[in-house]
Amino acid sequence: MVSQSPAPTAEERVWAVLGTISDPEIPAISVVDLGVIGSVEVDDEAIRVELLPTFVGCPAIGVMQQQIGERLASLQIGRVDVEVSFDPPWTSDRITPAGRERLRLSGFAPPRLAPTPVSAGLDELTVLTLAECPYCGSMNTTMENAFGPTLCRAIYHCADCRQPFEQFKRI
Amino acid sequence: MTASPPELDLDTREALAELLLSVADDEFVIGFWDSEWTGIAPMLEEDVATSSIAQDEIGHAKALYELLAELTNDDPDRIAYGRDASAFRHAALLNHARGDWAFSVARRYLYETADRTRLAALAESSHKPLALLAGKMRREETYHLLHADAWRRRLAEAPGDTRDRFAAALRRLWPDAQEVFAPLSHEDTLVREGMLPRSMGELHGAWQAEVRPVLEPLTGRLPEATPSVGGRERRTADFEWLHGEFTKVAGAEVGALW
């Protein structure tokens, strides 16, 4: 029996468009895979999107808001509101499995998933310094600088394949 | 932002505004002092790191000024760039020019540890927009603390002049560092309403208990010091110079848009 897939809902169309919008600082990953889309609501009047910044001071927030606004306006569903929200706060665990793989393929170590409560004291900070080399998979790596070319990136060096690489920070 | 001003009476609103301004001004001013190192830090890695930390801090200030502006029906840019130097309410710790690298590391360590203590309380504030923002800031500040603590160890373990300069900077900044916890004039209201879940006095005690054992092996016994009323109202020539710098562009063409 052949089932006909129903026409996509307005909300599905919005998500489909969002899936094609790249992060302005790491174009390999979409805003959906990055996990910065908190929620999408669509009604007769407007599309409302909640945008969860990766970092509070991320200078790309305005660019993302504008791009999302422009691309969704082209759906001609209605007004587009893109609101910045910290509820819930973005964490690096929001990056999707597909997003993590895309990061790795473009030479970024994905942030580590191991839970590390930030409240519990200095020693836990060392956990933040661990990263797996995206080129050879080695854990024999050292953090060269917790601060990289953008707020969300740290710089590492792999002692096995001798490549410098960046990690999307665990946060 | 989703933070529509809740039904707050005038007193509560004033109290909350004072709290938001104090934290925002701390972050804003330390961000600008740190940015002074861009291009001239002792090594390239530190140039990048200090610039990145400065960007984080100014970003935090921006988000806090936005919360404040919503509460007081003001404009965040005006609050940041349109005030006289005398209207700033940062702690006295942030009144000093950046000094040498040891001095900057000493201040950063004192500030980051104090800020972490404060953010832990604010993350449980009954004012939800502030609690959410503080929770988010805390995750980022962990990296600042990692950085400050690594440098604290490095300078404390270095021989001779390096260690001496660092210890001297810590001793000099110690009294002013207390002022991060200077009592706020409407603090009773904030504590009663759960907006500031622990009083500044309690937070100060917790911070001292944490940092004294870390610093005193290097500095010797640090003097008894308590935060003072007005610890956020003293301004210095150093700060007036910085204020002139960071308001220069906004002041050159008032109301310009870009």
Short mmCIF file of C-alpha atoms in Angstrom, two decimals:
data_model
loop_
_atom_site.label_atom_id
_atom_site.label_comp_id
_atom_site.label_asym_id
_atom_site.label_seq_id
_atom_site.Cartn_x
_atom_site.Cartn_y
_atom_site.Cartn_z
CA MET A 1 0.00 0.00 0.00
CA VAL A 2 1.32 3.35 -0.94
CA SER A 3 1.02 5.95 1.76
CA GLN A 4 0.99 9.52 0.68
CA SER A 5 3.05 11.71 2.92
CA PRO A 6 0.91 14.59 4.06
CA ALA A 7 1.87 18.11 3.09
CA PRO A 8 4.34 19.54 5.60
CA THR A 9 2.87 21.74 8.29
CA ALA A 10 3.92 25.36 8.56
CA GLU A 11 6.06 24.46 11.54
CA GLU A 12 7.83 21.70 9.62
CA ARG A 13 8.53 24.13 6.80
CA VAL A 14 10.07 26.56 9.29
CA TRP A 15 12.35 23.87 10.74
CA ALA A 16 13.34 22.81 7.22
CA VAL A 17 14.46 26.37 6.41
CA LEU A 18 16.27 26.72 9.73
CA GLY A 19 18.16 23.52 8.92
CA THR A 20 19.72 25.27 5.91
CA ILE A 21 20.96 28.33 7.83
CA SER A 22 24.63 28.08 8.78
CA ASP A 23 26.29 29.28 11.92
CA PRO A 24 28.04 32.50 10.83
CA GLU A 25 31.28 31.60 12.61
CA ILE A 26 31.43 27.86 11.77
CA PRO A 27 29.53 27.51 8.47
CA ALA A 28 29.86 23.69 8.48
CA ILE A 29 27.08 23.44 11.06
CA SER A 30 23.48 24.66 10.83
CA VAL A 31 21.77 26.65 13.55
CA VAL A 32 19.51 23.62 14.16
CA ASP A 33 22.42 21.19 14.59
CA LEU A 34 24.15 23.74 16.81
CA GLY A 35 21.11 23.59 19.10
CA VAL A 36 20.57 27.35 19.25
CA ILE A 37 16.92 27.14 18.21
CA GLY A 38 15.05 26.91 21.51
CA SER A 39 11.53 26.79 20.14
CA VAL A 40 9.42 27.52 17.09
CA GLU A 41 5.80 28.64 17.22
CA VAL A 42 3.67 29.38 14.20
CA ASP A 43 0.19 30.83 14.09
CA ASP A 44 -1.85 32.83 11.60
CA GLU A 45 -0.02 36.03 12.35
CA ALA A 46 3.59 35.23 13.06
CA ILE A 47 6.48 32.84 13.30
CA ARG A 48 8.15 33.08 16.69
CA VAL A 49 11.61 31.66 17.10
CA GLU A 50 13.56 31.58 20.33
CA LEU A 51 17.31 31.86 19.78
CA LEU A 52 19.59 30.58 22.56
CA PRO A 53 23.03 32.23 22.33
CA THR A 54 26.02 29.92 22.72
CA PHE A 55 27.83 32.71 24.61
CA VAL A 56 26.17 35.77 26.14
CA GLY A 57 28.58 38.10 24.35
CA CYS A 58 28.61 36.24 21.03
CA PRO A 59 28.88 38.90 18.30
CA ALA A 60 27.17 36.55 15.84
CA ILE A 61 23.81 36.75 17.66
CA GLY A 62 22.67 39.79 15.69
CA VAL A 63 23.75 38.22 12.39
CA MET A 64 21.85 35.02 13.23
CA GLN A 65 18.73 36.96 14.19
CA GLN A 66 18.85 38.86 10.94
CA GLN A 67 19.49 35.80 8.74
CA ILE A 68 16.78 33.76 10.42
CA GLY A 69 14.37 36.68 10.11
CA GLU A 70 15.08 37.19 6.41
CA ARG A 71 14.99 33.52 5.44
CA LEU A 72 11.78 32.79 7.32
CA ALA A 73 10.11 35.91 5.92
CA SER A 74 10.52 34.33 2.48
CA LEU A 75 8.07 31.58 3.53
CA GLN A 76 5.42 34.32 3.55
CA ILE A 77 3.64 32.82 6.53
CA GLY A 78 3.54 36.04 8.51
CA ARG A 79 5.60 38.33 10.68
CA VAL A 80 8.85 36.81 11.99
CA ASP A 81 9.96 37.43 15.59
CA VAL A 82 13.36 36.11 16.57
CA GLU A 83 13.84 36.54 20.31
CA VAL A 84 17.04 35.97 22.23
CA SER A 85 16.47 33.80 25.30
CA PHE A 86 18.49 32.17 28.09
CA ASP A 87 15.64 29.82 29.02
CA PRO A 88 16.85 27.15 28.83
CA PRO A 89 20.50 28.20 28.69
CA TRP A 90 22.34 26.87 25.66
CA THR A 91 24.85 24.22 26.61
CA SER A 92 27.23 22.33 24.36
CA ASP A 93 25.16 19.18 25.01
CA ARG A 94 22.51 20.74 22.75
CA ILE A 95 24.66 20.14 19.66
CA THR A 96 23.02 17.23 17.78
CA PRO A 97 24.91 14.00 16.98
CA ALA A 98 24.89 15.05 13.31
CA GLY A 99 26.25 18.45 14.33
CA ARG A 100 29.06 16.88 16.33
CA GLU A 101 30.02 14.77 13.33
CA ARG A 102 30.02 17.84 11.07
CA LEU A 103 32.25 19.68 13.50
CA ARG A 104 34.67 16.77 13.57
CA LEU A 105 34.79 16.49 9.77
CA SER A 106 35.70 20.15 9.52
CA GLY A 107 38.58 19.79 11.98
CA PHE A 108 36.88 20.82 15.23
CA ALA A 109 36.85 18.53 18.21
CA PRO A 110 33.24 18.41 19.39
CA PRO A 111 32.75 19.50 23.01
CA ARG A 112 33.01 16.68 25.51
CA LEU A 113 29.72 15.31 26.79
CA ALA A 114 30.88 14.00 30.17
CA PRO A 115 28.88 15.82 32.84
CA THR A 116 31.01 18.22 34.86
CA PRO A 117 29.09 20.32 37.36
CA VAL A 118 30.66 23.74 37.20
CA SER A 119 29.70 24.57 40.75
CA ALA A 120 31.95 22.10 42.47
CA GLY A 121 35.38 23.68 42.61
CA LEU A 122 38.61 24.30 40.80
CA ASP A 123 39.75 20.72 40.28
CA GLU A 124 36.86 19.99 38.01
CA LEU A 125 38.23 22.65 35.72
CA THR A 126 40.84 20.21 34.48
CA VAL A 127 38.05 18.18 32.88
CA LEU A 128 37.39 21.11 30.59
CA THR A 129 40.92 20.84 29.22
CA LEU A 130 40.44 17.36 27.68
CA ALA A 131 39.82 16.94 23.96
CA GLU A 132 39.99 14.18 21.38
CA CYS A 133 41.99 14.97 18.24
CA PRO A 134 39.50 15.29 15.34
CA TYR A 135 42.14 14.03 12.88
CA CYS A 136 43.52 10.87 14.50
CA GLY A 137 41.24 10.28 17.50
CA SER A 138 44.09 10.48 20.01
CA MET A 139 43.49 11.73 23.53
CA ASN A 140 47.19 12.56 23.79
CA THR A 141 46.42 16.25 23.34
CA THR A 142 47.12 19.43 25.25
CA MET A 143 45.09 22.59 25.57
CA GLU A 144 47.28 25.41 24.29
CA ASN A 145 44.78 28.14 24.98
CA ALA A 146 41.27 28.03 26.44
CA PHE A 147 40.57 31.08 24.32
CA GLY A 148 40.64 30.80 20.55
CA PRO A 149 39.66 32.86 17.51
CA THR A 150 36.05 33.15 18.69
CA LEU A 151 34.47 33.03 22.16
CA CYS A 152 33.29 29.43 21.66
CA ARG A 153 36.59 27.91 20.50
CA ALA A 154 39.70 26.68 22.36
CA ILE A 155 43.08 25.77 20.81
CA TYR A 156 44.77 22.37 21.22
CA HIS A 157 47.73 20.41 19.92
CA CYS A 158 47.82 16.67 19.24
CA ALA A 159 51.07 15.03 20.34
CA ASP A 160 50.45 11.95 18.15
CA CYS A 161 49.64 13.39 14.73
CA ARG A 162 51.24 16.75 15.56
CA GLN A 163 48.30 18.78 14.34
CA PRO A 164 47.00 21.88 16.02
CA PHE A 165 43.20 21.86 16.18
CA GLU A 166 40.30 23.69 17.79
CA GLN A 167 37.64 22.42 20.11
CA PHE A 168 34.16 23.82 20.33
CA LYS A 169 34.21 24.58 24.06
CA ARG A 170 32.27 22.49 26.50
CA ILE A 171 30.00 24.88 28.32
CA MET B 1 13.99 39.46 25.62
CA THR B 2 11.17 37.67 27.34
CA ALA B 3 11.70 39.52 30.61
CA SER B 4 8.57 41.61 30.72
CA PRO B 5 8.89 43.67 33.89
CA PRO B 6 6.93 41.87 36.59
CA GLU B 7 4.65 43.70 38.96
CA LEU B 8 7.28 45.19 41.20
CA ASP B 9 6.63 48.01 43.59
CA LEU B 10 8.80 51.06 43.36
CA ASP B 11 11.12 50.13 46.25
CA THR B 12 11.76 46.66 44.90
CA ARG B 13 12.40 47.97 41.45
CA GLU B 14 14.90 50.49 42.76
CA ALA B 15 16.64 47.79 44.79
CA LEU B 16 16.86 45.45 41.82
CA ALA B 17 18.13 48.26 39.60
CA GLU B 18 20.95 48.98 42.03
CA LEU B 19 21.96 45.31 42.09
CA LEU B 20 21.90 44.96 38.30
CA LEU B 21 23.89 48.16 37.85
CA SER B 22 26.57 47.06 40.31
CA VAL B 23 27.19 43.72 38.61
CA ALA B 24 26.95 45.20 35.12
CA ASP B 25 29.40 48.00 35.87
CA ASP B 26 31.89 45.52 37.37
CA GLU B 27 31.79 43.41 34.22
CA PHE B 28 31.90 46.42 31.92
CA VAL B 29 34.85 48.10 33.60
CA ILE B 30 36.99 44.98 34.01
CA GLY B 31 36.24 44.17 30.37
CA PHE B 32 37.64 47.54 29.31
CA TRP B 33 40.71 47.24 31.52
CA ASP B 34 41.39 43.79 30.05
CA SER B 35 40.97 45.09 26.53
CA GLU B 36 43.90 47.42 27.26
CA TRP B 37 46.14 44.36 26.86
CA THR B 38 45.04 43.68 23.29
CA GLY B 39 48.15 43.91 21.14
CA ILE B 40 50.62 44.30 24.02
CA ALA B 41 50.18 41.22 26.22
CA PRO B 42 53.44 39.43 27.17
CA MET B 43 52.80 36.67 24.62
CA LEU B 44 50.51 36.04 21.68
CA GLU B 45 48.47 33.41 23.51
CA GLU B 46 47.71 35.90 26.23
CA ASP B 47 46.83 38.55 23.72
CA VAL B 48 44.11 36.25 22.38
CA ALA B 49 43.01 35.03 25.80
CA THR B 50 42.75 38.44 27.45
CA SER B 51 40.96 39.91 24.46
CA SER B 52 38.50 37.01 24.48
CA ILE B 53 37.87 37.35 28.20
CA ALA B 54 37.31 41.09 27.74
CA GLN B 55 34.78 40.36 25.02
CA ASP B 56 32.95 37.95 27.33
CA GLU B 57 32.82 40.48 30.16
CA ILE B 58 31.54 43.31 28.00
CA GLY B 59 28.98 40.87 26.55
CA HIS B 60 27.81 40.07 30.08
CA ALA B 61 27.59 43.76 30.86
CA LYS B 62 25.50 44.31 27.74
CA ALA B 63 23.01 41.60 28.74
CA LEU B 64 22.79 43.02 32.28
CA TYR B 65 22.34 46.59 31.02
CA GLU B 66 19.51 45.27 28.84
CA LEU B 67 17.76 43.77 31.87
CA LEU B 68 18.25 47.04 33.70
CA ALA B 69 17.00 49.11 30.78
CA GLU B 70 13.82 47.05 30.62
CA LEU B 71 13.25 47.56 34.30
CA THR B 72 13.84 51.32 34.25
CA ASN B 73 12.59 52.02 30.74
CA ASP B 74 16.00 53.22 29.63
CA ASP B 75 18.37 52.50 26.74
CA PRO B 76 21.25 50.04 27.36
CA ASP B 77 23.66 52.07 25.20
CA ARG B 78 22.88 55.21 27.13
CA ILE B 79 23.55 53.43 30.41
CA ALA B 80 26.86 52.10 29.08
CA TYR B 81 28.16 55.15 27.25
CA GLY B 82 26.02 58.09 28.29
CA ARG B 83 26.81 58.38 32.00
CA ASP B 84 29.31 60.56 33.78
CA ALA B 85 32.21 58.78 35.43
CA SER B 86 30.70 59.62 38.83
CA ALA B 87 27.55 57.62 38.06
CA PHE B 88 29.39 54.31 37.69
CA ARG B 89 28.95 51.83 40.54
CA HIS B 90 31.76 49.31 40.02
CA ALA B 91 33.70 48.07 43.02
CA ALA B 92 36.83 49.96 44.09
CA LEU B 93 38.90 46.96 42.91
CA LEU B 94 38.23 48.13 39.36
CA ASN B 95 39.38 51.70 39.91
CA HIS B 96 43.05 50.92 39.23
CA ALA B 97 44.81 51.16 35.87
CA ARG B 98 45.91 47.82 34.47
CA GLY B 99 49.46 48.12 35.83
CA ASP B 100 51.94 45.40 34.87
CA TRP B 101 51.05 41.81 34.04
CA ALA B 102 51.38 40.62 37.64
CA PHE B 103 49.02 43.37 38.76
CA SER B 104 46.45 42.45 36.12
CA VAL B 105 46.66 38.75 37.02
CA ALA B 106 46.27 39.58 40.72
CA ARG B 107 43.16 41.66 40.04
CA ARG B 108 41.74 39.07 37.68
CA TYR B 109 42.17 36.31 40.27
CA LEU B 110 40.56 38.37 43.04
CA TYR B 111 37.72 39.44 40.79
CA GLU B 112 37.02 36.05 39.22
CA THR B 113 36.82 34.28 42.56
CA ALA B 114 34.56 36.99 44.00
CA ASP B 115 32.42 37.04 40.87
CA ARG B 116 31.97 33.28 41.01
CA THR B 117 30.72 33.50 44.59
CA ARG B 118 28.30 36.24 43.62
CA LEU B 119 27.06 34.50 40.46
CA ALA B 120 26.34 31.29 42.37
CA ALA B 121 23.91 33.31 44.52
CA LEU B 122 22.42 35.27 41.63
CA ALA B 123 21.76 32.04 39.70
CA GLU B 124 19.20 31.31 42.44
CA SER B 125 17.63 34.74 42.39
CA SER B 126 13.84 34.92 42.56
CA HIS B 127 14.02 37.40 39.68
CA LYS B 128 13.96 34.80 36.93
CA PRO B 129 15.55 36.78 34.09
CA LEU B 130 18.52 37.52 36.34
CA ALA B 131 18.74 33.90 37.55
CA LEU B 132 18.78 32.62 33.96
CA LEU B 133 21.40 35.10 32.83
CA ALA B 134 23.59 34.48 35.88
CA GLY B 135 23.38 30.73 35.29
CA LYS B 136 24.51 31.22 31.73
CA MET B 137 27.31 33.63 32.67
CA ARG B 138 28.58 31.20 35.26
CA ARG B 139 29.34 28.57 32.64
CA GLU B 140 31.48 31.07 30.76
CA GLU B 141 33.17 32.44 33.85
CA THR B 142 34.45 28.94 34.60
CA TYR B 143 36.92 29.43 31.77
CA HIS B 144 37.98 32.80 33.13
CA LEU B 145 38.63 31.23 36.50
CA LEU B 146 40.60 28.43 34.86
CA HIS B 147 42.75 31.06 33.20
CA ALA B 148 43.17 33.24 36.28
CA ASP B 149 44.01 30.27 38.47
CA ALA B 150 46.58 28.91 36.02
CA TRP B 151 48.33 32.30 36.05
CA ARG B 152 48.03 32.57 39.82
CA ARG B 153 49.95 29.30 40.16
CA ARG B 154 52.47 30.25 37.53
CA LEU B 155 53.37 33.59 39.10
CA ALA B 156 53.26 32.27 42.66
CA GLU B 157 55.67 29.47 41.77
CA ALA B 158 58.02 31.67 39.75
CA PRO B 159 61.30 32.74 41.33
CA GLY B 160 62.36 36.17 42.48
CA ASP B 161 61.00 39.35 41.05
CA THR B 162 57.94 37.74 39.41
CA ARG B 163 56.70 36.23 42.64
CA ASP B 164 57.44 39.40 44.60
CA ARG B 165 55.57 41.63 42.20
CA PHE B 166 52.60 39.30 42.21
CA ALA B 167 52.50 39.11 46.01
CA ALA B 168 52.83 42.91 46.27
CA ALA B 169 49.96 43.40 43.80
CA LEU B 170 47.73 41.03 45.77
CA ARG B 171 48.48 42.86 49.02
CA ARG B 172 47.84 46.23 47.42
CA LEU B 173 44.51 45.18 45.84
CA TRP B 174 43.25 43.18 48.80
CA PRO B 175 41.39 46.00 50.59
CA ASP B 176 39.65 47.19 47.42
CA ALA B 177 38.76 43.62 46.42
CA GLN B 178 36.46 43.42 49.45
CA GLU B 179 34.27 46.07 47.84
CA VAL B 180 32.86 43.61 45.31
CA PHE B 181 30.69 42.73 48.32
CA ALA B 182 29.99 46.31 49.42
CA PRO B 183 26.54 46.50 50.99
CA LEU B 184 23.82 47.80 48.69
CA SER B 185 21.57 50.53 50.01
CA HIS B 186 18.37 48.49 49.47
CA GLU B 187 19.91 45.16 50.28
CA ASP B 188 17.31 44.23 52.92
CA THR B 189 14.62 44.40 50.29
CA LEU B 190 16.62 42.26 47.86
CA VAL B 191 17.27 39.57 50.44
CA ARG B 192 13.69 39.60 51.69
CA GLU B 193 12.35 39.21 48.15
CA GLY B 194 14.87 36.45 47.35
CA MET B 195 16.34 38.51 44.53
CA LEU B 196 19.69 38.29 46.27
CA PRO B 197 19.37 34.93 48.08
CA ARG B 198 22.38 35.56 50.35
CA SER B 199 23.43 38.91 51.76
CA MET B 200 26.63 40.57 50.59
CA GLY B 201 28.03 39.99 54.08
CA GLU B 202 27.47 36.23 53.80
CA LEU B 203 28.92 36.12 50.31
CA HIS B 204 31.94 38.08 51.49
CA GLY B 205 32.56 35.59 54.30
CA ALA B 206 32.34 32.65 51.90
CA TRP B 207 34.76 34.29 49.47
CA GLN B 208 37.32 35.12 52.16
CA ALA B 209 37.21 31.57 53.47
CA GLU B 210 38.01 30.36 49.98
CA VAL B 211 40.79 32.71 48.92
CA ARG B 212 42.74 33.35 52.13
CA PRO B 213 44.17 29.80 52.34
CA VAL B 214 45.15 30.01 48.67
CA LEU B 215 46.82 33.42 48.83
CA GLU B 216 48.33 33.68 52.29
CA PRO B 217 51.16 31.18 51.74
CA LEU B 218 52.37 33.69 49.15
CA THR B 219 51.36 37.04 50.62
CA GLY B 220 51.62 36.37 54.32
CA ARG B 221 48.69 37.18 56.58
CA LEU B 222 46.30 39.47 54.72
CA PRO B 223 44.75 42.17 56.90
CA GLU B 224 41.24 41.92 58.24
CA ALA B 225 39.13 43.83 55.79
CA THR B 226 35.43 44.32 55.45
CA PRO B 227 33.41 45.80 52.61
CA SER B 228 32.38 49.39 53.26
CA VAL B 229 29.27 51.41 52.58
CA GLY B 230 30.28 53.49 49.60
CA GLY B 231 32.76 50.86 48.36
CA ARG B 232 31.13 51.29 44.98
CA GLU B 233 31.12 55.06 44.94
CA ARG B 234 34.79 55.95 45.02
CA ARG B 235 36.23 57.02 41.67
CA THR B 236 39.86 57.62 40.73
CA ALA B 237 41.83 59.50 38.09
CA ASP B 238 42.67 56.11 36.54
CA PHE B 239 39.01 55.33 36.07
CA GLU B 240 38.24 58.80 34.76
CA TRP B 241 40.88 58.27 32.11
CA LEU B 242 39.36 54.88 31.15
CA HIS B 243 35.89 56.42 31.09
CA GLY B 244 37.17 59.07 28.68
CA GLU B 245 38.51 56.30 26.44
CA PHE B 246 35.44 54.10 26.34
CA THR B 247 33.00 56.98 25.82
CA LYS B 248 35.13 58.70 23.17
CA VAL B 249 33.52 57.14 20.10
CA ALA B 250 29.95 57.36 21.41
CA GLY B 251 30.58 60.96 22.46
CA ALA B 252 32.12 62.02 19.14
CA GLU B 253 28.77 61.86 17.35
CA VAL B 254 25.95 61.61 19.86
CA GLY B 255 23.03 59.55 18.58
CA ALA B 256 24.95 58.19 15.59
CA LEU B 257 23.82 54.80 14.31
CA TRP B 258 25.84 52.10 12.65
#
